[in-house]
Coordinates of C-alpha atoms in Angstrom, one line a residue:
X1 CA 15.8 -26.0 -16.5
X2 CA 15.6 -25.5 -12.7
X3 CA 18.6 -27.5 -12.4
X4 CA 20.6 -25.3 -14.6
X5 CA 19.2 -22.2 -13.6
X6 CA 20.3 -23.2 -10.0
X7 CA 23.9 -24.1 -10.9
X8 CA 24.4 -20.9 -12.6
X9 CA 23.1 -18.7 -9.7
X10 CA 25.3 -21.2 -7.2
X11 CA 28.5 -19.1 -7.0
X12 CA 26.5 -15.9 -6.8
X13 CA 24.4 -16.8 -3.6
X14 CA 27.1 -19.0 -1.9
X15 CA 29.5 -15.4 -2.3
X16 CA 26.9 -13.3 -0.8
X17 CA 25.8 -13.6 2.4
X18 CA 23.0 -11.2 1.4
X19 CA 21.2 -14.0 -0.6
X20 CA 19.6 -17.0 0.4
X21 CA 17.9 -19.9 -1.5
X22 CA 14.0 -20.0 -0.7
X23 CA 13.2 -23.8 -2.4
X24 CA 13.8 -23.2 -5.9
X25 CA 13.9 -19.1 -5.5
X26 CA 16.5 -16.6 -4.5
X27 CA 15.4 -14.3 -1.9
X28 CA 17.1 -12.0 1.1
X29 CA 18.9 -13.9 3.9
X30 CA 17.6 -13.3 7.2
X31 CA 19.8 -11.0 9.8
X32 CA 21.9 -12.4 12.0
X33 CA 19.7 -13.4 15.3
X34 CA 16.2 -12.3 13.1
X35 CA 14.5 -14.7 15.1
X36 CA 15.6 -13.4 18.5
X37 CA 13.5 -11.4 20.8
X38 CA 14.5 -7.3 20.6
X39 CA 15.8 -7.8 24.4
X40 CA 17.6 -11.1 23.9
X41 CA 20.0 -9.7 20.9
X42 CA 23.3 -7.8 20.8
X43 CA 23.6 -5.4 18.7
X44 CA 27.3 -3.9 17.2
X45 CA 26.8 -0.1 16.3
X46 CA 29.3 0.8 13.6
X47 CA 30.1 4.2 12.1
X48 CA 33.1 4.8 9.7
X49 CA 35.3 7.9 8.8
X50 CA 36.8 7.6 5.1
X51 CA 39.3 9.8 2.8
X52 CA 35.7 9.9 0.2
X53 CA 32.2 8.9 -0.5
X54 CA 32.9 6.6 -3.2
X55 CA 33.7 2.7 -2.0
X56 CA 36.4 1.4 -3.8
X57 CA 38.1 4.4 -4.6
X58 CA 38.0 6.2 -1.3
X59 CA 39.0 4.3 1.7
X60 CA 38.5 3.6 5.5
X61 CA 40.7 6.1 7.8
X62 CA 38.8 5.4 11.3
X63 CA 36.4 2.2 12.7
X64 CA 34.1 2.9 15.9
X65 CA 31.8 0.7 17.6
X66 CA 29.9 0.1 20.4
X67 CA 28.0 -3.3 21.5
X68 CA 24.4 -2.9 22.6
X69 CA 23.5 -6.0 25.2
X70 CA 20.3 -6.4 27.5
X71 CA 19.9 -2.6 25.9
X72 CA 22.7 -1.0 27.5
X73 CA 26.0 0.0 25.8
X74 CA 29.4 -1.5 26.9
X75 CA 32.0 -3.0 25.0
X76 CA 33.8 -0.1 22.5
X77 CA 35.8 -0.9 19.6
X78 CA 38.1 2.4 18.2
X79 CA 40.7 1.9 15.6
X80 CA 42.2 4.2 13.2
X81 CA 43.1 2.6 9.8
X82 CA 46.0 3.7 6.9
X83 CA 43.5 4.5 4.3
X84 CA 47.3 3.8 1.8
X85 CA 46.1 7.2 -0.1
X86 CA 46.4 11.1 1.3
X87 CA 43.9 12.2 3.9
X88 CA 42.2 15.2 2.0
X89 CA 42.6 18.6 3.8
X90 CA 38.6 18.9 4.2
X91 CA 38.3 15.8 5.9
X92 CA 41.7 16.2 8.2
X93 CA 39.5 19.4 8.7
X94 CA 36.1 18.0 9.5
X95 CA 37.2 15.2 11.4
X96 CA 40.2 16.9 13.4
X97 CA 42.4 13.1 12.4
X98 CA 45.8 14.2 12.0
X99 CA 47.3 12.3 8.7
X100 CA 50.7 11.4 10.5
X101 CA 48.6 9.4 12.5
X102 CA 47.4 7.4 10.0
X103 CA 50.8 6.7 8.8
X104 CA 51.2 3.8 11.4
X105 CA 48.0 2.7 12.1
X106 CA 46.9 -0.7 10.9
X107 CA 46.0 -1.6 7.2
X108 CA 42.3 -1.8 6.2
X109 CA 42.7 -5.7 5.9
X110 CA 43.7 -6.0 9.9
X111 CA 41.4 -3.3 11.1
X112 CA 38.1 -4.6 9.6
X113 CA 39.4 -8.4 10.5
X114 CA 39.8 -7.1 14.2
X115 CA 36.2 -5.2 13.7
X116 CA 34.9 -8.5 12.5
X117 CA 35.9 -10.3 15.6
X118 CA 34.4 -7.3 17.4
X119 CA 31.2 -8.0 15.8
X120 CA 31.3 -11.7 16.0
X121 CA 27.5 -12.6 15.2
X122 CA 25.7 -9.9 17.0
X123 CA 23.1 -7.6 14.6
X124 CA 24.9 -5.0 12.7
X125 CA 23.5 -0.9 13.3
X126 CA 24.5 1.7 11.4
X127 CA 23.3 5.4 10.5
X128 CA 23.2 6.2 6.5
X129 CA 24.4 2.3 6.7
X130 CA 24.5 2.2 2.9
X131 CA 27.5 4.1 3.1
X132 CA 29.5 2.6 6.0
X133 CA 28.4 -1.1 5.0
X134 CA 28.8 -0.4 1.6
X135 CA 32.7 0.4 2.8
X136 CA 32.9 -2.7 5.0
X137 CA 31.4 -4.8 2.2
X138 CA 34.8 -3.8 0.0
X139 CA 36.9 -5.1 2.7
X140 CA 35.3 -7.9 3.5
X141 CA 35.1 -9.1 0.2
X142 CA 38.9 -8.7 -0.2
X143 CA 39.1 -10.5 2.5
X144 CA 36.6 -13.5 2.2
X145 CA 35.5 -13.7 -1.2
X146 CA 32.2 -12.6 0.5
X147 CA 30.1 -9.2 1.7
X148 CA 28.1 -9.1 5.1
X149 CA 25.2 -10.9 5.8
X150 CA 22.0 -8.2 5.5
X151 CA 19.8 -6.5 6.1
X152 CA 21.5 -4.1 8.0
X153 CA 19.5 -2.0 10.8
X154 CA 19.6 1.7 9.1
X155 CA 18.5 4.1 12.1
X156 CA 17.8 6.3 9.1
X157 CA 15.3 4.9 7.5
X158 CA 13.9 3.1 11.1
X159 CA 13.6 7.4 12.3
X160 CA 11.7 8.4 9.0
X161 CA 9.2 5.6 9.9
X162 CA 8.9 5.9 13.3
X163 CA 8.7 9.4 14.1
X164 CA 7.1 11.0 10.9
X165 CA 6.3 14.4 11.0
X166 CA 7.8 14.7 14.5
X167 CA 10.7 15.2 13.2
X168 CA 11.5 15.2 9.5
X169 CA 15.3 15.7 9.7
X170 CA 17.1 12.4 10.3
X171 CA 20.6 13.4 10.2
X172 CA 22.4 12.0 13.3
X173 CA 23.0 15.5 14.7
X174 CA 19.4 16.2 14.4
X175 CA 18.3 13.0 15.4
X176 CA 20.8 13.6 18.4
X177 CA 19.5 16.8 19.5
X178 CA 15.8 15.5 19.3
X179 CA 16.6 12.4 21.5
X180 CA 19.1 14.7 23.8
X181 CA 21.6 11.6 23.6
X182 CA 24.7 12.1 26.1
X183 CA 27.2 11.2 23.2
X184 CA 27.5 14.3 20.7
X185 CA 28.3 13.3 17.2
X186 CA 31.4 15.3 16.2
X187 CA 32.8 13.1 12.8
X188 CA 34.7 10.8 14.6
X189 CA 33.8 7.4 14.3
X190 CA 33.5 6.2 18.2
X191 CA 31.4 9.2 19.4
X192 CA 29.3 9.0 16.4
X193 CA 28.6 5.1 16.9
X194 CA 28.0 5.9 20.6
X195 CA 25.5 8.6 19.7
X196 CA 23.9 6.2 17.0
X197 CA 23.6 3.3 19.9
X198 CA 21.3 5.7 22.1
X199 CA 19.4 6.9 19.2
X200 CA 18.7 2.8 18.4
X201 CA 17.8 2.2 22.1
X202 CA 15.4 5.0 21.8
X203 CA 13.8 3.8 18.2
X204 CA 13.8 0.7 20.0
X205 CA 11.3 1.6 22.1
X206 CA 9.1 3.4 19.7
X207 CA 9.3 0.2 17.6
X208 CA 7.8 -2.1 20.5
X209 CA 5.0 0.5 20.9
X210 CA 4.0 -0.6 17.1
X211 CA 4.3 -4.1 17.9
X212 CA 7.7 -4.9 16.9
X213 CA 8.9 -8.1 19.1
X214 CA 12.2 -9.7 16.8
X215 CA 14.9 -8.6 15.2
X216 CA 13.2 -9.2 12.0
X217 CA 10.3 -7.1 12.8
X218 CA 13.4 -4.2 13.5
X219 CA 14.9 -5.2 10.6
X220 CA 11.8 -4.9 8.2
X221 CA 10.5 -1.3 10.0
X222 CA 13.9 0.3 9.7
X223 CA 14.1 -1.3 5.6
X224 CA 13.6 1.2 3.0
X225 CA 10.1 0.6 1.0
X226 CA 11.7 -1.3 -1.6
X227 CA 13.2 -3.6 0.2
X228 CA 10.4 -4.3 2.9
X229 CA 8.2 -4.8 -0.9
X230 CA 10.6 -7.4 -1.9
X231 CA 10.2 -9.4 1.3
X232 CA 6.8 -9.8 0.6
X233 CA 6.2 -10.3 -2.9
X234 CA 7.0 -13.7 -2.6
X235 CA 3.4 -14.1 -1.0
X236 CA 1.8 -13.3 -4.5
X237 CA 3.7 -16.3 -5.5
X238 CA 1.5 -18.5 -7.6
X239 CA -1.0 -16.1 -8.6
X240 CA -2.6 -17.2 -12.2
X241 CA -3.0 -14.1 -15.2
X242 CA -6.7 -14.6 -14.8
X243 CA -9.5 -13.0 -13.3
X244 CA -10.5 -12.9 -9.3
X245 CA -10.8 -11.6 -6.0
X246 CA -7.9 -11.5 -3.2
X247 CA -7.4 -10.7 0.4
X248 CA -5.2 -9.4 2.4
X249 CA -4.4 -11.1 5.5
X250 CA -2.3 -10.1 8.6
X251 CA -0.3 -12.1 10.9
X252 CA -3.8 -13.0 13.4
X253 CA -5.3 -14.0 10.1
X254 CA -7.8 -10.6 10.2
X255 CA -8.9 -9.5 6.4
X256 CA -7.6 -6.1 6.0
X257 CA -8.2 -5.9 2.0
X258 CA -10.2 -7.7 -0.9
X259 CA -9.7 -6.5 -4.1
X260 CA -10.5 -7.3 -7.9
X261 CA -8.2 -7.8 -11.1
X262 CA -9.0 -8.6 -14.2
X263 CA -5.2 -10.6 -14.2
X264 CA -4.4 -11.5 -10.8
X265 CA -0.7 -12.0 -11.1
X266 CA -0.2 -8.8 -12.8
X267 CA -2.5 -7.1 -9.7
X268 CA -0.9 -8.1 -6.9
X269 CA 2.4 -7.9 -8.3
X270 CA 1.8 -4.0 -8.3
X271 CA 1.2 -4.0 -4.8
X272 CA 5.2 -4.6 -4.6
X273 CA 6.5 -1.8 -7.1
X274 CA 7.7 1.6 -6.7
X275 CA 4.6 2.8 -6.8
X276 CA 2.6 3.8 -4.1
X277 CA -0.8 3.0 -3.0
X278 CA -3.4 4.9 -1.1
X279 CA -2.1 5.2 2.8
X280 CA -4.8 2.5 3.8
X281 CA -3.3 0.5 1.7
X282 CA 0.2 0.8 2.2
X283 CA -0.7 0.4 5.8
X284 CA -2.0 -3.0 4.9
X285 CA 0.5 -4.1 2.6
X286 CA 3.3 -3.1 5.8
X287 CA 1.6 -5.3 8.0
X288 CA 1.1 -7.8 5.1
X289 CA 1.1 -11.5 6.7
X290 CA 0.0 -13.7 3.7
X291 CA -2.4 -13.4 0.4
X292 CA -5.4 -15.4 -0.3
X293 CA -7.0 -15.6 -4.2
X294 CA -10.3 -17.1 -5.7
X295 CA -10.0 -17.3 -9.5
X296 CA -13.4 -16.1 -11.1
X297 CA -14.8 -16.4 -14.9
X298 CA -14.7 -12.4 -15.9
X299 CA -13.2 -9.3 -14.7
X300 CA -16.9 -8.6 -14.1
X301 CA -17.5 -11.2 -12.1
X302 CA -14.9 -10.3 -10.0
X303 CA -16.4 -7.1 -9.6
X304 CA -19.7 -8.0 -8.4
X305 CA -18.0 -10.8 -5.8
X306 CA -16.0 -8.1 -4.7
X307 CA -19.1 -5.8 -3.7
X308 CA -20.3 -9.1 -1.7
X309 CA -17.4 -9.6 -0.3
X310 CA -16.9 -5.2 0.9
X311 CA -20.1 -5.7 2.0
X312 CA -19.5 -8.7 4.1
X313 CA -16.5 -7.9 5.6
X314 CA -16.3 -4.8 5.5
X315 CA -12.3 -4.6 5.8
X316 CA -10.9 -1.9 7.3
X317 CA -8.7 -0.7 4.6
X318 CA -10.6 -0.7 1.5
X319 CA -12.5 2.7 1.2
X320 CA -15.4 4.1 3.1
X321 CA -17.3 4.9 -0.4
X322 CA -17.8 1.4 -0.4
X323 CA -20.2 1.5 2.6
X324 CA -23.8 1.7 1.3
X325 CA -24.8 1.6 4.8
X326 CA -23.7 5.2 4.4
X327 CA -25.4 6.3 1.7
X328 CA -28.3 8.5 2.2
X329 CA -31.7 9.6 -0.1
X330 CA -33.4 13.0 -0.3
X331 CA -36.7 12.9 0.5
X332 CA -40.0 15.6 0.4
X333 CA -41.2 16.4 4.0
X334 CA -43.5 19.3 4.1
X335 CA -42.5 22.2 1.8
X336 CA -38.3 21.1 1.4
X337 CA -37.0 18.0 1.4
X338 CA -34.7 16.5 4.0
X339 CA -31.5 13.7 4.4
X340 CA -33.1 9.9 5.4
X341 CA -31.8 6.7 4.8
X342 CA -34.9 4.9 4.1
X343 CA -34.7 3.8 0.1
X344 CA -36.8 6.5 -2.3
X345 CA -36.1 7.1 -6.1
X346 CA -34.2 10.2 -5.1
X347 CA -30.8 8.1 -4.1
X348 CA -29.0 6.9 -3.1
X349 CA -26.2 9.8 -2.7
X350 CA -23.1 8.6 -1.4
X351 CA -22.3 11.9 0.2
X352 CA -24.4 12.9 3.7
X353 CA -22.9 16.5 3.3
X354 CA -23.6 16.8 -0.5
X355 CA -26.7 15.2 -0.4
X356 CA -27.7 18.0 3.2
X357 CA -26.2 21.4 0.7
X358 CA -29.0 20.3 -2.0
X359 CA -31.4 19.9 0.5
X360 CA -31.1 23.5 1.6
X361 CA -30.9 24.7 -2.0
X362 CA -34.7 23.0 -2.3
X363 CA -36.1 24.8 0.6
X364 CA -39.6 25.6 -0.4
X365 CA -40.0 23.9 -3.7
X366 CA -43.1 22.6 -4.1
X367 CA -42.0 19.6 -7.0
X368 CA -40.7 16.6 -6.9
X369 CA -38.6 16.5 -9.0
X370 CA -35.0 18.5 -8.0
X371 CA -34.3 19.3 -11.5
X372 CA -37.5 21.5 -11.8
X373 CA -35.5 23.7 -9.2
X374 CA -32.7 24.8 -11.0
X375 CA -34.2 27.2 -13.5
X376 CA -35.6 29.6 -10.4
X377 CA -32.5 29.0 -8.7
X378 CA -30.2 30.1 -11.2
X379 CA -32.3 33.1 -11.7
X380 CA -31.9 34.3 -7.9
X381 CA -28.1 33.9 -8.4
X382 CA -28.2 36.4 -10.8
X383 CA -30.7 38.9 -9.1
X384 CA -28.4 38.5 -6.3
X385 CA -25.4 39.0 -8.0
X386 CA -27.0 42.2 -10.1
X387 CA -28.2 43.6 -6.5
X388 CA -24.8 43.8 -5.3
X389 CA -25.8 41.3 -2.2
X390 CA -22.5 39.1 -3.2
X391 CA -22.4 37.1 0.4
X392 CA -26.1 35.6 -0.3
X393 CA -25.0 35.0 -3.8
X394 CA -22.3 32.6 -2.9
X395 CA -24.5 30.9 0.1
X396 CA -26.7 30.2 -2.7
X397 CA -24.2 29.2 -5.7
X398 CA -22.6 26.8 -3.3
X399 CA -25.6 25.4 -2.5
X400 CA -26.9 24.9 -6.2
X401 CA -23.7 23.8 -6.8
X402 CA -24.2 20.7 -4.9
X403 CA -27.9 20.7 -6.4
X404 CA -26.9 20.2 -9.5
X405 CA -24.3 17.4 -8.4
X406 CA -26.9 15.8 -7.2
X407 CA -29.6 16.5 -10.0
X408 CA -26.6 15.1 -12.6
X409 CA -26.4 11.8 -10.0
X410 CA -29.9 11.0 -9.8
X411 CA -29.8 11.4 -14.2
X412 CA -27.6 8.9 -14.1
X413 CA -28.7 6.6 -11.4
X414 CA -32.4 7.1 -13.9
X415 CA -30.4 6.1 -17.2
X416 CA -28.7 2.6 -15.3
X417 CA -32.4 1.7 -13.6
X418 CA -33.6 2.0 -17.2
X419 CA -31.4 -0.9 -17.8
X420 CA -32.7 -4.2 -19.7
X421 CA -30.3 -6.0 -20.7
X422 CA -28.4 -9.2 -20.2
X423 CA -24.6 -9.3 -20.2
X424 CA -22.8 -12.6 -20.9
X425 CA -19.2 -13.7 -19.9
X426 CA -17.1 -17.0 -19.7
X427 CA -17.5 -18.4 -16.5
X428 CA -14.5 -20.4 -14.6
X429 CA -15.6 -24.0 -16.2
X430 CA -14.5 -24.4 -19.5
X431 CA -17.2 -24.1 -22.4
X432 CA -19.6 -22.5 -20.0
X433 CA -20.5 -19.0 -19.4
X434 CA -22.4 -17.0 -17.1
X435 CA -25.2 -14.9 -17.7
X436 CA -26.3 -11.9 -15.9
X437 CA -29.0 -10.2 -16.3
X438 CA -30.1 -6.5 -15.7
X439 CA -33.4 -5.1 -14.8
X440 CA -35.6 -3.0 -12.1
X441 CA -32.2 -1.6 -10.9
X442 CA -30.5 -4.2 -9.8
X443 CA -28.7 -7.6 -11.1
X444 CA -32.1 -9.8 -10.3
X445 CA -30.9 -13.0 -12.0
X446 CA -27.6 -15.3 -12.5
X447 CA -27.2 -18.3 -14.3
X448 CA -24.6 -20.4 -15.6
X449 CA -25.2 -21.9 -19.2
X450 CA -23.3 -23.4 -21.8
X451 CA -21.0 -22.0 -24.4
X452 CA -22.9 -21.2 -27.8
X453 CA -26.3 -22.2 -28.9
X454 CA -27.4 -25.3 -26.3
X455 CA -28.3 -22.4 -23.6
X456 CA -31.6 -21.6 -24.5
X457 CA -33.0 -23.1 -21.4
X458 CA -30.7 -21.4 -18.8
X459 CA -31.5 -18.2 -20.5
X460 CA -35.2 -18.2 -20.3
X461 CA -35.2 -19.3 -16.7
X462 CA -33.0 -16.5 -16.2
X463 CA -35.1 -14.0 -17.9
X464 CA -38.8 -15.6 -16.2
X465 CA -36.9 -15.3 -12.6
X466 CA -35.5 -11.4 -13.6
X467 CA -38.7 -10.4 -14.9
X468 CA -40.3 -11.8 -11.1
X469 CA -38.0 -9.3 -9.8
X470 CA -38.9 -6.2 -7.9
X471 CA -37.7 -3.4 -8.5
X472 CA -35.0 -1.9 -5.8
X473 CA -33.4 1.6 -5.0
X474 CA -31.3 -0.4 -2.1
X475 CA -27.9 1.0 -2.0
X476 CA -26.1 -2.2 -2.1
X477 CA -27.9 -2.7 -5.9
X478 CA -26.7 0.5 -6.7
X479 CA -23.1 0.1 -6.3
X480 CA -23.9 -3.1 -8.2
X481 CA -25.5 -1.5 -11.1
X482 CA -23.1 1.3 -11.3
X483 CA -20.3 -1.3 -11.6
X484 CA -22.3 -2.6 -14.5
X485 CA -22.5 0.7 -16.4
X486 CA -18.9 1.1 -16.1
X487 CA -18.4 -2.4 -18.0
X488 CA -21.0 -1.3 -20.5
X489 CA -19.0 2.1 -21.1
X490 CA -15.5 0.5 -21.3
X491 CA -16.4 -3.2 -22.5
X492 CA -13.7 -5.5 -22.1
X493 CA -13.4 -8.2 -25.8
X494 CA -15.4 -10.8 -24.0
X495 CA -18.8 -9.4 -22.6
X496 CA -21.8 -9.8 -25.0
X497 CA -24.5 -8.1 -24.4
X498 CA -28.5 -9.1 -25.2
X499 CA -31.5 -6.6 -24.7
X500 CA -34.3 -8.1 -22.5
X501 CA -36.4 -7.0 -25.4
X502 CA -35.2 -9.3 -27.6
X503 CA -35.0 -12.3 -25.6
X504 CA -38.7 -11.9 -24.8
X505 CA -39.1 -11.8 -28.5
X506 CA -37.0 -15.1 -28.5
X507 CA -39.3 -16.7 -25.8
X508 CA -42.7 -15.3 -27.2

């Protein structure tokens, strides 16, 4: 029960300023100041020294900080701290600290209370800041019962996603050098926060050139993947286990996605794993404002909405093979044949430059049909090869290559226009289903018709308004009927299948 569920999780949330409740959910709390314009914040850059790498067994020996406001550094904050354990000689080494000085500085409980005041509410930075806040969040919890509110800004992970390939070392000397910040980090914890502060001022600026405006649009650009996936996979919220089409919307509303599943929760729950997607899509799925669905009947109904809907809207991350206004025929003009985009049996071919090598390769054949060519062709390769003249041999195996591409793409696009058929799945409406049916190369009739025996009527007005159909070599009814022969190679439990044929026989 929700009420149980909720009291159970109660201490854990309340203890951890990480957590918030969303209504009946548990999700990330927002940052201090998320909703604050990027010029309107203060920001507290911290950067630690400790006796080890492990939290809770290696401790705090030095705190550093400088305060970012109106985007200019000023107040500092430098402490060291009695880590109560030996300084280890290759970190008095590396960090030049002096372990008699430690001896009477102040305990880890005072320091980090002192840094806390510091702090106060303004938006914690840190480089690496899994490691220093994941030292903080030790001593805080001793001292509250509680760890930091996060996200944390990491300049890390903001660098790797701000400056790609420009530079792919994000260490703060290298990130240092690259910005040529006055402070030089040098393992001590005040001149490292100070060179971490101009580095963020920097990234800062890069972020506002991609749009950033908030703190929570920092926060979420300098997140690692994971976490900026977990923001948003509360958006698939809701989503049923059946079949549909979705969209992907951005903040303006703009559709950047559709996309088809045959279970929409399990679908778009995907979108917000470990794995990744193509870079269109992950560019979508960063920039990811809110997710609409429309429940279908069948996995192939989906499919064919979805083709209306790429069609339609054409959105600019799904990909450019679904553009039939790109596709492109072969067709005979004088003794060749040439690239057009007016509709002829030889087509479409989704490929401009494929469809342009085979058009070479058929220079001077007198047939029509492409297939015809390959015998002579494949004849000249070998005269070519067995004359030695090996740079014409591979002009002309690349471009029967593509010829035969093509010839094995126009077999197939043959085979589906062949099609007679008429494939049945349940439609949305309980005890109904939906009837499609295949002929002249296209889908040329829909109906909906009940479940079982009473749909005798549907059918035959389905089958008198296919039969009326032309025939078509459009390339938007190709992309339709391939989808079709995909279904019929793989068929999922619920499609039937009828042969035109027989329901003539039926009707007759």
């Amino acid at each position: 029960p929700l009420g149980l569920a909720r009291e159970l999780l109660a201490d854990v949330v309340d203890g951890d300023a990480r957590l918030a409740w969303r209504g009946s959910s548990v999700g990330l709390a927002n940052p201090a100041g998320a909703s604050l314009a990027l010029e309107d914040a203060g920001y507290v850059v911290v950067d630690l020294e400790t006796t080890g790498l492990r939290p809770g067994t290696a401790a705090i020996c030095e705190i550093g900080a400088v305060r970012i406001r109106d985007f200019e550094l000023g107040e500092r904050f430098e402490t060291l701290v009695n880590p109560r354990q030996p300084l280890p000689p290759a970190i008095g080494a590396l960090t030049g600290i002096d372990p008699s000085s430690l001896r009477t500085a102040p305990p880890a409980e005072l320091a980090v209370r002192r840094f806390l005041d510091f702090a106060r509410d303004d938006v914690l930075v840190a480089h690496n800041a899994r490691f220093d806040i994941g030292f903080l969040d030790v001593e805080v919890e001793r001292l509250t019962g509680r760890r930091l509110a996060a996200p944390v800004i990491d300049t890390v992970w903001l660098a790797r996603r701000l400056l790609g390939d420009r530079s792919r070392r994000v260490g703060l000397a290298s990130l240092a050098y690259f910005f040529g910040t006055a402070a030089r980090p040098c393992h001590r914890a005040l001149p490292d926060a100070e060179a971490t502060a101009e580095i963020l001022l920097r990234l800062i600026g890069l972020a506002q050139e991609r749009g950033a405006r908030s703190v929570a649009d920092l926060v979420e650009l300098g997140a690692p993947r994971a976490r900026r996936l977990a923001t948003k996979r509360s958006l698939a919220a809701g989503a049923p286990p059946r079949p549909g089409v979705y969209f992907f919307h951005d903040q303006t509303g703009q559709i950047l996605y559709v996309g088809r599943a045959r279970d929409l929760r399990a679908r778009l729950g995907s979108y917000f794993r470990t794995d990744r997607q193509r870079p269109a899509v992950e560019a979508a799925v960063a920039v990811l404002a809110r997710i609409e669905w429309r429940v279908l009947g069948s996995e192939l109904e989906a499919g064919l909405e979805e083709l209306r809907l790429l069609r339609e809207l054409r959105p600019p991350a799904n990909a450019r093979s679904t553009r039939p206004d790109r596709y492109v025929y072969l067709r005979r003009r004088g003794s060749g044949f040439v690239v057009s985009e007016t509709p002829t049996p030889l087509g479409p071919i989704k490929s401009r430059r494929l469809a342009k090598r085979a058009a070479r390769a058929l220079a001077g054949f007198e047939g029509d049909d492409p297939a015809a060519a390959l015998p002579p062709l494949r004849r000249k390769l070998r005269r070519l090869a067995s004359d030695l003249r090996f740079e014409d041999a591979a002009r002309l195996r690349d471009t029967l290559s593509a010829l035969e591409e093509v010839v094995r793409w126009l077999g197939e696009l043959d085979r589906l226009r062949s099609l007679r058929l008429c494939l049945i799945v349940p439609a949305l409406e309980d005890r109904f289903e939906r009837a499609f049916f295949i002929t002249g190369g296209r889908v040329a009739a829909v109906r909906t018709l009940p479940a079982g025996s009473a749909g005798g009527i549907e059918l035959a007005a389905g089958l008198a308004a296919a039969t009326r159909a032309e025939a078509s070599t459009a390339a938007e009814d190709i992309d339709e009927l391939l989808l079709v022969g995909a279904f019929l190679r793989t068929p999922p439990p619920e499609l039937r299948t009828i042969a035109l044929d027989d329901l003539e026989r039926r009707a007759a």
